[in-house]
Coordinates of C-alpha atoms in Angstrom, one line a residue:
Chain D
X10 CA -243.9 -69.8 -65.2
X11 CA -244.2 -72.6 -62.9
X12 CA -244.5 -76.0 -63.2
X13 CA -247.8 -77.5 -61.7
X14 CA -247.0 -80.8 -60.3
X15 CA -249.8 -83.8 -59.5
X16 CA -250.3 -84.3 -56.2
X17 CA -248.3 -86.0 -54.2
X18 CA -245.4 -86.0 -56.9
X19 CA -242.3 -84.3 -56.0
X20 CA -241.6 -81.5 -58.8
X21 CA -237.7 -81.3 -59.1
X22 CA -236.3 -82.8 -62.0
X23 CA -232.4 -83.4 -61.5
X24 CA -229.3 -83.3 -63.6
X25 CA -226.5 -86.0 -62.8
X26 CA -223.8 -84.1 -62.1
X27 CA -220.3 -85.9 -62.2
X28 CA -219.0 -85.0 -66.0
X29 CA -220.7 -83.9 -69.2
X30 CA -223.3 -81.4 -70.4
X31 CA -225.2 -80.0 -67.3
X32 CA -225.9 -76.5 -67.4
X33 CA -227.2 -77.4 -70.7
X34 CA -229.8 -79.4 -69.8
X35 CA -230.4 -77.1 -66.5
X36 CA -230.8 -73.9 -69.1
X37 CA -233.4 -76.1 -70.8
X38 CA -235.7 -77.1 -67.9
X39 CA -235.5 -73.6 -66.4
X40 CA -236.7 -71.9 -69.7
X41 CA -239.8 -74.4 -69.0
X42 CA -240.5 -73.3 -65.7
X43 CA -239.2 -76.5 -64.2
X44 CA -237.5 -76.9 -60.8
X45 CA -234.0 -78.4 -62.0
X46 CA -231.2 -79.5 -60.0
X47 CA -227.8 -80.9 -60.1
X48 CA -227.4 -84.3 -58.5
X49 CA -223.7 -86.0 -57.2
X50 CA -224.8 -87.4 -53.6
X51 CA -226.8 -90.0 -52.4
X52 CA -229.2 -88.2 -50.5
X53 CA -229.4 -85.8 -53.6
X54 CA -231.5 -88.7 -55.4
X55 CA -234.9 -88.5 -52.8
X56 CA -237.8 -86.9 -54.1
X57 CA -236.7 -86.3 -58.0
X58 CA -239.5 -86.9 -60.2
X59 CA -237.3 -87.5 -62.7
X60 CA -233.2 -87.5 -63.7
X61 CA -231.8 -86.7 -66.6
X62 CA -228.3 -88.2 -67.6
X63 CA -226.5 -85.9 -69.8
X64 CA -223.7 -86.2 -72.7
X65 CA -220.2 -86.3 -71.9
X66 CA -218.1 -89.4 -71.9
X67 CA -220.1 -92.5 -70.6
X68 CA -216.4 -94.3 -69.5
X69 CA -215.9 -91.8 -67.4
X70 CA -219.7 -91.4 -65.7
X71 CA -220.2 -94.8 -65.7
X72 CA -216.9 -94.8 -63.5
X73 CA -217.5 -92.3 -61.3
X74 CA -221.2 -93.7 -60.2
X75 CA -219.3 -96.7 -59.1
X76 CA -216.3 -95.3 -57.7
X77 CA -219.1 -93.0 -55.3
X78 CA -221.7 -95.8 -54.5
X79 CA -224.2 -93.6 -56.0
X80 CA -225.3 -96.2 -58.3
X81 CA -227.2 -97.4 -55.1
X82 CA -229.2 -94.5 -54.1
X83 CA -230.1 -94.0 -58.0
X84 CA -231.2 -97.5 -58.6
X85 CA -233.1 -96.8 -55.0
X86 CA -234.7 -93.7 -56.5
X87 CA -235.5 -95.4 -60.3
X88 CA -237.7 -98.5 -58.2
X89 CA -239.5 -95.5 -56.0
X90 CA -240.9 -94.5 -59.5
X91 CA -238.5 -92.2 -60.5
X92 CA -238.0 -91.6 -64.8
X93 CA -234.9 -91.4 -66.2
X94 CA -233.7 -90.1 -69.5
X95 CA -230.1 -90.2 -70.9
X96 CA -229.2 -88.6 -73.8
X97 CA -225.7 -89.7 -75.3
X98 CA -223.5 -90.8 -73.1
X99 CA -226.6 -91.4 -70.6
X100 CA -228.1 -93.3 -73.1
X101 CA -225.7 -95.8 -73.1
X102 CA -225.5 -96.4 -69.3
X103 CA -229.0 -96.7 -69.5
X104 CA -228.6 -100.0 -71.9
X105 CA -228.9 -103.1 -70.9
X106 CA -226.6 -103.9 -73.7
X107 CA -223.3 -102.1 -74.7
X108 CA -221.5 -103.3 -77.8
X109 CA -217.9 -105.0 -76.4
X110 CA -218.6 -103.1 -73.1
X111 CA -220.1 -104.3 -70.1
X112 CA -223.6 -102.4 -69.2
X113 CA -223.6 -100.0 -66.2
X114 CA -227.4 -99.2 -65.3
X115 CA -229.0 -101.9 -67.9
X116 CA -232.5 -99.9 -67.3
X117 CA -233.9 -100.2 -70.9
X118 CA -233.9 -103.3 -73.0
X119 CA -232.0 -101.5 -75.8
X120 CA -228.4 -102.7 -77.8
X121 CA -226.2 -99.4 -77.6
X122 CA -223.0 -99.2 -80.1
X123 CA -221.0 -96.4 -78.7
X124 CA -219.1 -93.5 -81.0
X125 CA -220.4 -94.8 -83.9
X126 CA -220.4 -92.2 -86.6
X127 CA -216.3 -91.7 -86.4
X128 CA -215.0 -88.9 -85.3
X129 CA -215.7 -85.2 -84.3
X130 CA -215.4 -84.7 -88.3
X131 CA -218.3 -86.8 -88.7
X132 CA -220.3 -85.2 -86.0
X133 CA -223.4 -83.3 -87.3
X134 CA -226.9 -81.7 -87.0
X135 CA -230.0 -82.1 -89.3
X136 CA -234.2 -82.6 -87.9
X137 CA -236.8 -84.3 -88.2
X138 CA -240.4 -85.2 -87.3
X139 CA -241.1 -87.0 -83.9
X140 CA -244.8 -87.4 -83.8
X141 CA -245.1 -88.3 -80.6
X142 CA -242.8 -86.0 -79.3
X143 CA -243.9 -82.6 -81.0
X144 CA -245.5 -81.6 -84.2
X145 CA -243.2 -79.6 -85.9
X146 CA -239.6 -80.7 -86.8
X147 CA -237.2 -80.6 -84.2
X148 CA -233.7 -80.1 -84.7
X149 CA -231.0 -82.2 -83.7
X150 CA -227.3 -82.4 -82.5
X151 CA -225.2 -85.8 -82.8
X152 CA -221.9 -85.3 -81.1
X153 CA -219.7 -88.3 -81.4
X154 CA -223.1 -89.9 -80.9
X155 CA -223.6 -93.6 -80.4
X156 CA -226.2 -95.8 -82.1
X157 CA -229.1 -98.4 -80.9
X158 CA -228.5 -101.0 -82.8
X159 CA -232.0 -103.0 -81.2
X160 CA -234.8 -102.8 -78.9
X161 CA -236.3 -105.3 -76.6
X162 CA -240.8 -105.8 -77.3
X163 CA -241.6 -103.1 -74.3
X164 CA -239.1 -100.7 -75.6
X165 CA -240.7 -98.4 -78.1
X166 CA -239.0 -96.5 -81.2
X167 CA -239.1 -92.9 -81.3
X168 CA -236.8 -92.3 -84.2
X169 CA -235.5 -94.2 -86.4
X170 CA -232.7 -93.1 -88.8
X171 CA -231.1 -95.2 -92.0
X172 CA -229.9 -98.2 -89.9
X173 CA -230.4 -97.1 -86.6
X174 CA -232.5 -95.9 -83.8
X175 CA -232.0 -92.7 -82.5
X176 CA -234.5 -92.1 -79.4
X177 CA -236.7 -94.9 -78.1
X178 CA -238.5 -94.9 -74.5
X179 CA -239.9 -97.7 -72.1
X180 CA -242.2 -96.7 -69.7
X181 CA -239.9 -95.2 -66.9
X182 CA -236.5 -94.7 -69.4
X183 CA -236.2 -92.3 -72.1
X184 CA -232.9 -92.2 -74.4
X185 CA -232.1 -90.3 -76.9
X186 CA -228.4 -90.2 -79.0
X187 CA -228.5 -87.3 -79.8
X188 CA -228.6 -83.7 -77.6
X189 CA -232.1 -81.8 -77.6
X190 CA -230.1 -79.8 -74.8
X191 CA -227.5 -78.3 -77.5
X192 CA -230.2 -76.9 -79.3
X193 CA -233.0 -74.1 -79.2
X194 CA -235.7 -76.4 -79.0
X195 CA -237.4 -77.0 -75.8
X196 CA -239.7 -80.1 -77.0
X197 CA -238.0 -83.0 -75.6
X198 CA -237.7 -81.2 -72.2
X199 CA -241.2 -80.8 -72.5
X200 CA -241.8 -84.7 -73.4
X201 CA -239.6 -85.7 -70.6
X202 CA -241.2 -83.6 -67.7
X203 CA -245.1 -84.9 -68.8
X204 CA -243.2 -88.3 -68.1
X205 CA -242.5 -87.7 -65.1
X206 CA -246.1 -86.2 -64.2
X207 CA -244.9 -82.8 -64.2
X208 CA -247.0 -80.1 -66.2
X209 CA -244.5 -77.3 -67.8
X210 CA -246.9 -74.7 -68.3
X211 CA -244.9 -73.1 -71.6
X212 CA -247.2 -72.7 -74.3
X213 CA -246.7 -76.3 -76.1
X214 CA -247.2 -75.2 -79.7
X215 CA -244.1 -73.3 -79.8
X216 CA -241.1 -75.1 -77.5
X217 CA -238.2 -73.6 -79.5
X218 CA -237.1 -70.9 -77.6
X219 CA -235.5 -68.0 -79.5
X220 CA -233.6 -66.5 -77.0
X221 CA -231.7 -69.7 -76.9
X222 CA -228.1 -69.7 -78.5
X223 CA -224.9 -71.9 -78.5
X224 CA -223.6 -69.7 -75.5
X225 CA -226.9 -70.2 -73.4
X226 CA -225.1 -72.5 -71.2
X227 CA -222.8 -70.0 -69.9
X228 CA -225.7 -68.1 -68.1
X229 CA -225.6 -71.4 -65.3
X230 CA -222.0 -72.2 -65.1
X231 CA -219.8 -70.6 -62.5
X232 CA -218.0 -67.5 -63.6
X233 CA -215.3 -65.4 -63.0
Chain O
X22 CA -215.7 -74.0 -91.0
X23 CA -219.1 -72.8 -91.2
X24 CA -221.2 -71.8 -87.9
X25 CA -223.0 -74.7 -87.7
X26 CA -219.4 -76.7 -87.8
X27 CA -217.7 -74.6 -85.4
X28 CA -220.9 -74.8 -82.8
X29 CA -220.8 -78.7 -82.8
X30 CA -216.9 -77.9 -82.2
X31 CA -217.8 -75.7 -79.3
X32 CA -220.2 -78.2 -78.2
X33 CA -217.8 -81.1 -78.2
X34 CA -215.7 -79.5 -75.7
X35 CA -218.6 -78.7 -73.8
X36 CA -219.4 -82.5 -73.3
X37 CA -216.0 -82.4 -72.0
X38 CA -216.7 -80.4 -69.1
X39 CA -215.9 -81.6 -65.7
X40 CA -213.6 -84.2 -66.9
X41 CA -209.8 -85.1 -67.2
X42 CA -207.7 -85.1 -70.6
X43 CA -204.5 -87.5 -69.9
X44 CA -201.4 -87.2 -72.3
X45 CA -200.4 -90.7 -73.0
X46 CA -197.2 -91.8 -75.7
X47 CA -198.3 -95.5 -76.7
X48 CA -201.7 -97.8 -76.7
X49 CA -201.3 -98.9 -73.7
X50 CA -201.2 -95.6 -71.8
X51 CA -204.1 -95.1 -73.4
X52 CA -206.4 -97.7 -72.1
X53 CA -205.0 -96.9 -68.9
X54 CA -206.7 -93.5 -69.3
X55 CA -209.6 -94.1 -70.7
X56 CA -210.0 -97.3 -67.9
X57 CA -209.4 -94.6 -64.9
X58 CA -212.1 -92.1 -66.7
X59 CA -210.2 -90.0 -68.8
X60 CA -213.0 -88.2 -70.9
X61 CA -209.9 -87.9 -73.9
X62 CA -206.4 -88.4 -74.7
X63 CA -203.6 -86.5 -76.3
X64 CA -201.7 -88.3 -78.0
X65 CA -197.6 -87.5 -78.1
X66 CA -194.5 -89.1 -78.5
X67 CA -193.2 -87.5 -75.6
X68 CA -194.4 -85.7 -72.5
X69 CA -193.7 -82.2 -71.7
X70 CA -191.5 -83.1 -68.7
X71 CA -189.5 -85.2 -71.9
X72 CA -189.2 -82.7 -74.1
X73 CA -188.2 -80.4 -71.6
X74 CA -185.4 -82.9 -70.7
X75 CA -184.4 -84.0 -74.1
X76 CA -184.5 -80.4 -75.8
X77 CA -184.2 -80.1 -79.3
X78 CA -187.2 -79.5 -81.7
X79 CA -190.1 -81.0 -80.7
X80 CA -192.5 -81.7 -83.7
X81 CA -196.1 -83.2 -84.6
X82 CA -196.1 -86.8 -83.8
X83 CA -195.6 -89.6 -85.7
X84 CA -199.2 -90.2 -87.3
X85 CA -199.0 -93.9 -87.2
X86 CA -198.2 -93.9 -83.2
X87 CA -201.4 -91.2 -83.3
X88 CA -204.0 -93.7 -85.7
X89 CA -202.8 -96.7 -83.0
X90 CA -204.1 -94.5 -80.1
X91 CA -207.0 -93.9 -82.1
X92 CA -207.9 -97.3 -82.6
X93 CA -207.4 -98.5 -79.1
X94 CA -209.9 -95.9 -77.3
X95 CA -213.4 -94.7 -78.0
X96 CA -213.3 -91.5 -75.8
X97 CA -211.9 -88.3 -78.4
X98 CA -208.5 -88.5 -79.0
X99 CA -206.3 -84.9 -79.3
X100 CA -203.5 -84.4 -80.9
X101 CA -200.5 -81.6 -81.1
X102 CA -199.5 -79.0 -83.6
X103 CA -197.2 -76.8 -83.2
X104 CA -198.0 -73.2 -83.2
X105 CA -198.4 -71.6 -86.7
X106 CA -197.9 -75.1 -88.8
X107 CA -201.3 -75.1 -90.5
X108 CA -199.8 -78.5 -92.6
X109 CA -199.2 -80.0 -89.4
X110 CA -202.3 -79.1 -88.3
X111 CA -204.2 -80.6 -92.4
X112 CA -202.4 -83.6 -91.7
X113 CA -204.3 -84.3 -88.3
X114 CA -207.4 -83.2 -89.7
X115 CA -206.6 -85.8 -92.6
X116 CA -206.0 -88.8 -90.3
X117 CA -209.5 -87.3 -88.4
X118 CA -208.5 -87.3 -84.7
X119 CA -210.8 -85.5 -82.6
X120 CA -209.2 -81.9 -81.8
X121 CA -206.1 -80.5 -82.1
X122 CA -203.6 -78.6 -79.7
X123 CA -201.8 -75.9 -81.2
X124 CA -199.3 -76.6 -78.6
X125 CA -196.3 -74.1 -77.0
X126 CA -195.2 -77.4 -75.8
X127 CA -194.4 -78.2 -79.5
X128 CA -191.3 -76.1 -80.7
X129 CA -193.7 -73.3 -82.7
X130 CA -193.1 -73.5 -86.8
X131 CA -194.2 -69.3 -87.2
X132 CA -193.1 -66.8 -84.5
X133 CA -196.1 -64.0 -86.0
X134 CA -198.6 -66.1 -86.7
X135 CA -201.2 -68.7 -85.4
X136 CA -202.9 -71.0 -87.1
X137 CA -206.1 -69.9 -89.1
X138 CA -208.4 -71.9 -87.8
X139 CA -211.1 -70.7 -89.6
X140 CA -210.2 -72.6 -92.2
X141 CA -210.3 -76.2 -91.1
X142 CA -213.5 -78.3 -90.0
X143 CA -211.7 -80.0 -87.1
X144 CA -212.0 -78.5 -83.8
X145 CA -208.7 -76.8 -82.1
X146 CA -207.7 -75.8 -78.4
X147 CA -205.5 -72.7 -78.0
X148 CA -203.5 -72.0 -75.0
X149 CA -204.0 -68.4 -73.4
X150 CA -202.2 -66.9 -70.4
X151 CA -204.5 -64.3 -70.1
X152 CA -208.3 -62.9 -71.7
X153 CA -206.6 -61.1 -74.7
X154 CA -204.5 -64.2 -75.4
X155 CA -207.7 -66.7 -75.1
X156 CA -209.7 -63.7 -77.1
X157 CA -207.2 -63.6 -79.8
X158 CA -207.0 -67.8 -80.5
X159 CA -211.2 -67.5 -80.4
X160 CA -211.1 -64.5 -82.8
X161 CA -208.9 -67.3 -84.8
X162 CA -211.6 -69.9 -84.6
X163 CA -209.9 -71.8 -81.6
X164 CA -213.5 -73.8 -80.1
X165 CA -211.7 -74.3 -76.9
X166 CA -209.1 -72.4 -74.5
X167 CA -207.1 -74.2 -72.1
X168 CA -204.3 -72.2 -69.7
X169 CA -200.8 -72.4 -70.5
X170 CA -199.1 -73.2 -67.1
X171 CA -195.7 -74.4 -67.9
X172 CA -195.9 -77.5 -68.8
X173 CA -193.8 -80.1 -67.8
X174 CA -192.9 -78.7 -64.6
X175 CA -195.3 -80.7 -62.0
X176 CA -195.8 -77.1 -61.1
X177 CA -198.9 -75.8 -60.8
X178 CA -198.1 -71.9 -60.5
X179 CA -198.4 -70.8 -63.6
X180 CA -201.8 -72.5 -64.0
X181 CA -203.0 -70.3 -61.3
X182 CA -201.5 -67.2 -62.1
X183 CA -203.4 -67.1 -65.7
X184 CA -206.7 -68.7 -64.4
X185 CA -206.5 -65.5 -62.0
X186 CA -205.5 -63.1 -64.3
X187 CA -208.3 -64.1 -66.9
X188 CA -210.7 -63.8 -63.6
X189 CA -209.5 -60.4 -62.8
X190 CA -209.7 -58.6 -66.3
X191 CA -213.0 -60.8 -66.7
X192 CA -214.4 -59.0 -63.8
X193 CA -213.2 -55.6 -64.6
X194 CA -214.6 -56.1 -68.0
X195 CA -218.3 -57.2 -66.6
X196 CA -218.2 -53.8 -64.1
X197 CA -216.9 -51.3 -66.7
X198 CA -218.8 -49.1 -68.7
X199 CA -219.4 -49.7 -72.4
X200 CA -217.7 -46.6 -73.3
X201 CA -214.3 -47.7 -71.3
X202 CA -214.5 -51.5 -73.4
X203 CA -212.7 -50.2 -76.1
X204 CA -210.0 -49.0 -74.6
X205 CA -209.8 -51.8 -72.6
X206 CA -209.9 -53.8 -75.7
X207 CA -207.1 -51.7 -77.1
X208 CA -204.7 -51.9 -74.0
X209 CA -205.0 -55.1 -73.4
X210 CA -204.9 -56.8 -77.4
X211 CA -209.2 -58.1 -77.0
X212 CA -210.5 -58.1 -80.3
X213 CA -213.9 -55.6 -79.2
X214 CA -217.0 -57.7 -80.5
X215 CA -215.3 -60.7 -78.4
X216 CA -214.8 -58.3 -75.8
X217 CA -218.7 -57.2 -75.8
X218 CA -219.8 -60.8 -75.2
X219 CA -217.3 -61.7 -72.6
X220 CA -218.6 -58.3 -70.6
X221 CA -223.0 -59.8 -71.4
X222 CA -221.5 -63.5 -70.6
X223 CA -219.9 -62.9 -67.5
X224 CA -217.0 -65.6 -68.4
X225 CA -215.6 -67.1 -71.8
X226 CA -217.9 -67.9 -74.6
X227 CA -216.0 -71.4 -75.1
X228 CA -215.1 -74.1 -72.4
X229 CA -212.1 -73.2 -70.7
X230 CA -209.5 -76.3 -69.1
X231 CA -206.7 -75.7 -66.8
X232 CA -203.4 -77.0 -68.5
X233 CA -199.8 -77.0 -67.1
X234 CA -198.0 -78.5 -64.0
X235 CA -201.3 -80.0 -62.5
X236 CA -199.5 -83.3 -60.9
X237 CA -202.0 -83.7 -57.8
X238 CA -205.7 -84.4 -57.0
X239 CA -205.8 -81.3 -55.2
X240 CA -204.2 -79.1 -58.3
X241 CA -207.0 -80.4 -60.1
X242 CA -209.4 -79.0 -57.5
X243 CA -207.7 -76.3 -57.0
X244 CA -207.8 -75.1 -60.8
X245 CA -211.7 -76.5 -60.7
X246 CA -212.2 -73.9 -57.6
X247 CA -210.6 -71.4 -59.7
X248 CA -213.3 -71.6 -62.3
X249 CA -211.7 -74.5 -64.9
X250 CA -214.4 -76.0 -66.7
X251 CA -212.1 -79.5 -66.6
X252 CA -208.3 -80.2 -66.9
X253 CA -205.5 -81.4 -69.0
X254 CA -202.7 -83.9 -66.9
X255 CA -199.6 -84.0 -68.9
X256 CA -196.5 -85.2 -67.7
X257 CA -198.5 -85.4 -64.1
X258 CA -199.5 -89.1 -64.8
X259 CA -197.3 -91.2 -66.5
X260 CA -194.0 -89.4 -65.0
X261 CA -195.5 -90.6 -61.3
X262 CA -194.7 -93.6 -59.6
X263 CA -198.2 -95.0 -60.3
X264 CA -200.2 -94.3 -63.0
X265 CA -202.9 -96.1 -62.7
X266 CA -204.3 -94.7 -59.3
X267 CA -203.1 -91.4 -59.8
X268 CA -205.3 -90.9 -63.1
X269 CA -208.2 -92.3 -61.3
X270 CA -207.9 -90.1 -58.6
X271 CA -207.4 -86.8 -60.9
X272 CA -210.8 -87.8 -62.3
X273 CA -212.0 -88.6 -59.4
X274 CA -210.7 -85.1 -57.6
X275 CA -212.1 -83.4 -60.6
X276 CA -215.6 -84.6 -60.6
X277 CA -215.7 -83.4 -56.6
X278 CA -213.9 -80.9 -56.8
X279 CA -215.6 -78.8 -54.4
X280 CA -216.0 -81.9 -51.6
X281 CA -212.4 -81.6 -49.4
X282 CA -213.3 -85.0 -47.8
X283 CA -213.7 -86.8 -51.0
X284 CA -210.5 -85.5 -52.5
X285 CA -209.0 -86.2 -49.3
X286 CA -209.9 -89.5 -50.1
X287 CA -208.7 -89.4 -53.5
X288 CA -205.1 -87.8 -52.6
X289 CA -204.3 -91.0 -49.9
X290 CA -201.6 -93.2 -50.8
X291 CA -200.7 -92.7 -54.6
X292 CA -197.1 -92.9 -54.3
X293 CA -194.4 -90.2 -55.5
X294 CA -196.1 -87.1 -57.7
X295 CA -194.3 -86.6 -60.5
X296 CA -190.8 -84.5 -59.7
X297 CA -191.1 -80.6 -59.5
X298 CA -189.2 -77.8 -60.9
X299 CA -189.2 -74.3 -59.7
X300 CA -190.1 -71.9 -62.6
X301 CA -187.4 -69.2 -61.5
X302 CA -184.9 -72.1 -61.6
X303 CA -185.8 -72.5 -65.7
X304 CA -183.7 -70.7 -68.4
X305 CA -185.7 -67.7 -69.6
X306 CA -185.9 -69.1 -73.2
X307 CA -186.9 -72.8 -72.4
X308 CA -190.0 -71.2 -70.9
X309 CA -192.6 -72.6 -73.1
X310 CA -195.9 -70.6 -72.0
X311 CA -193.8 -67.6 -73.7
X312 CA -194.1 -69.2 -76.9
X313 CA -196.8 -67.6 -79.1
X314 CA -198.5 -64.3 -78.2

């Protein structure tokens, strides 16, 4: 299973790799034939056709990508054409607003609260339908999770939940608050990689992969 | 705690991954951690290097100080236990902090048992000097293992000698035969079926952080190189001569860990590291990573 790619399009979809839930999202895009890559350099940001920020503590990312001057090269990379998605964490440095926080990215016209649910107690998983995004339910994972409180007109609502929105999209950004990566289902991945011109060649009526499980991870990160 | 619970558990500390935990004592260490990038806190009255100092019993901390530190920051905050006090332990869960430490820096409340963690909804971290010990506190519902290098020392050796020892019988496990697991398991106190998925997995089934005597950029790297999947600073930070730049550059040392010239970069003028002690020069009972089994 490999990913066809339009011409002309690089294929390689990278993972930013300074803190946070990487070999999670790597374990997803290699179970749909995607070229996937972790990404903490400058140079590292060329010829992505897309770049997925992952959970983890957006303080501490949002940080780091300043500390390194690699908010540069990914800025550089985002007005080449390349699509970005953050999920948790990198969904809030994607906002252009942050409640009582100054933005870091400010790529999609969206208002962000973070860790809004309380605390890991309150953390928790349910589903639901995403029409545009598959047709089956797809489960999801909110760790600590933050909310989107608004959306600017070009922004458009993927989920909406009670009072908030959950995963919206523009047409280069892609956030989600919750973490597709922490669970079996390989749909958003999917969604993501079309976005960035990419063609996963996994059968698209069934993306939930049953030989994924909470350990899955563990496969990609360094061992003993 | 039902699977689903204990996976969201597991999976909070794997958003952790890569990242620093600070132990700070009041709200304004706090924002100083969470400002240089700490991705949480741990909130004590004292640090290690303190308590090693002060001696004495060293309890829970005071709940209000722990609710103040809570309110400050928005990255998770931790909190200590000592080993075996499961009330301790309800009483954090009741003022719903983020994870709890059932600490050997905290004088331990049960010299047989450890806490049953199976029982509460809130996430814990267990120290482990070894893959029986980190086995045992998973086998107990412990969501995340840390190393138990002695803390409070500013001495990293420790750190290393149970990252390496968890390596080693790791790798011994992955190359033996199935038939030799259990009496592997047996020698070395693995509960089996944990045992069986270590040897499939190749490493830990839960996030494992380097903890104890890391007082330097490069410690951080060093127990990063080692395998770490992040790192706790205790007394390392606020027991140096300047906070502020030395949490950054922990972070910062953690994050590129394997890029010498960056944590070259990171190590240059932070003042005085916190001040060292030499295991062998400690009284055999105020070794702490002793505590528990």
């Amino acid at each position: 299973m490999v990913a066809t790619r339009k011409k002309n399009n690089p294929d390689i979809i990278g993972v930013l790799d300074l803190q946070g839930g990487v070999y999670e999202h790597l374990d997803h895009l290699q179970r749909l034939g995607i070229a996937g890559r972790k990404v903490k350099r400058g140079v590292e940001f060329n010829n992505l056709a897309g770049l997925i920020i992952p959970g983890g503590e957006s303080s501490c990312i949002s940080r780091l990508l300043n500390i390194f001057e690699i908010k540069e090269p990914l800025l550089n990379a985002y007005g080449r054409g390349m699509k970005i998605w953050g999920t948790c964490a990198g969904a809030i440095l994607l906002a252009t607003k942050v409640v009582g926080e100054t933005p870091c990215l400010g790529l999609i016209d969206i208002e962000i609260s973070r860790n809004s649910f309380g605390s890991q107690l309150d953390s928790f998983k349910s589903e639901a339908r995403i029409p545009q995004v598959a047709e089956q339910p797809i489960p999801l994972t909110f760790i600590r999770a933050p909310k989107i409180v608004n959306v600017g007109k070009d922004v458009k609502v993927l989920l909406k939940v009670d009072d908030y929105i959950a995963a919206a999209e523009s047409e280069n950004i892609l956030v989600t608050v919750f973490h597709p990566e922490l669970t079996g289902s390989l749909e958003f991945h999917r969604y993501f990689a079309v976005k960035c011109g990419l063609n996963p060649t996994v059968n698209i009526k069934s993306c939930s992969d049953r030989q994924w499980n909470y350990c899955s991870w563990t496969r990609l990160a360094r061992s003993a | 705690m039902d699977a689903k619970r204990y996976e969201l558990n597991i999976q909070l500390a794997q958003m952790l991954k890569g990242g620093v935990i600070m132990d700070v004592t009041n709200v304004e260490q706090a924002r100083i951690a969470e400002e240089a990038g700490a991705v949480a806190v741990m909130a004590l009255e004292r640090v290690p290097a303190d308590i090693r100092k002060q001696g004495g019993v060293a309890r829970m901390s005071d709940p209000a100080m722990i609710a103040k530190i809570k309110k400050a920051v928005s990255i998770p905050v931790m909190a200590k236990a000592r080993i075996g006090h499961f009330v301790e332990a309800q009483l954090l869960e009741a003022l719903r902090i983020d994870y709890i430490d059932e600490s050997e820096v905290l004088t331990p409340a049960d010299e047989e048992c450890h806490i049953d963690k199976t029982k509460f909804s809130i996430p814990f971290v267990c120290g482990a000097r070894n893959l029986g010990e980190a086995l045992r506190r998973i086998a107990e519902g412990a969501a995340m293992i840390r190393t138990k290098g002695e803390a409070g020392t500013g001495n990293v050796v420790e750190a290393v000698r149970h990252m390496r020892t968890m390596n080693r019988e790791i790798r011994q496990l992955i190359q033996m035969p199935v038939e030799e697991v259990t009496g592997f398991a047996k020698t070395n106190g693995l509960p089996y079926e944990l045992a069986l998925r270590v040897k499939k997995l190749g490493r830990l089934p839960v996030v494992n952080f380097a903890a104890g005597g890391i007082a330097t950029p490069a410690d951080a790297a060093l127990m990063m190189q080692l395998g770490c999947d992040g790192v706790f600073v205790g007394s390392g930070i606020f027991k140096s001569t300047d906070p502020k730049l030395r949490a950054a550059a922990i972070v910062k040392a953690t994050a590129y860990f394997d890029d010498p010239k960056k944590v070259l970069k990171a190590s240059m003028g932070l003042g005085e590291a916190m001040p060292g002690l030499e295991i062998s020069q400690i009284p055999a009972d105020q070794i702490l990573a002793g505590r528990g089994w």
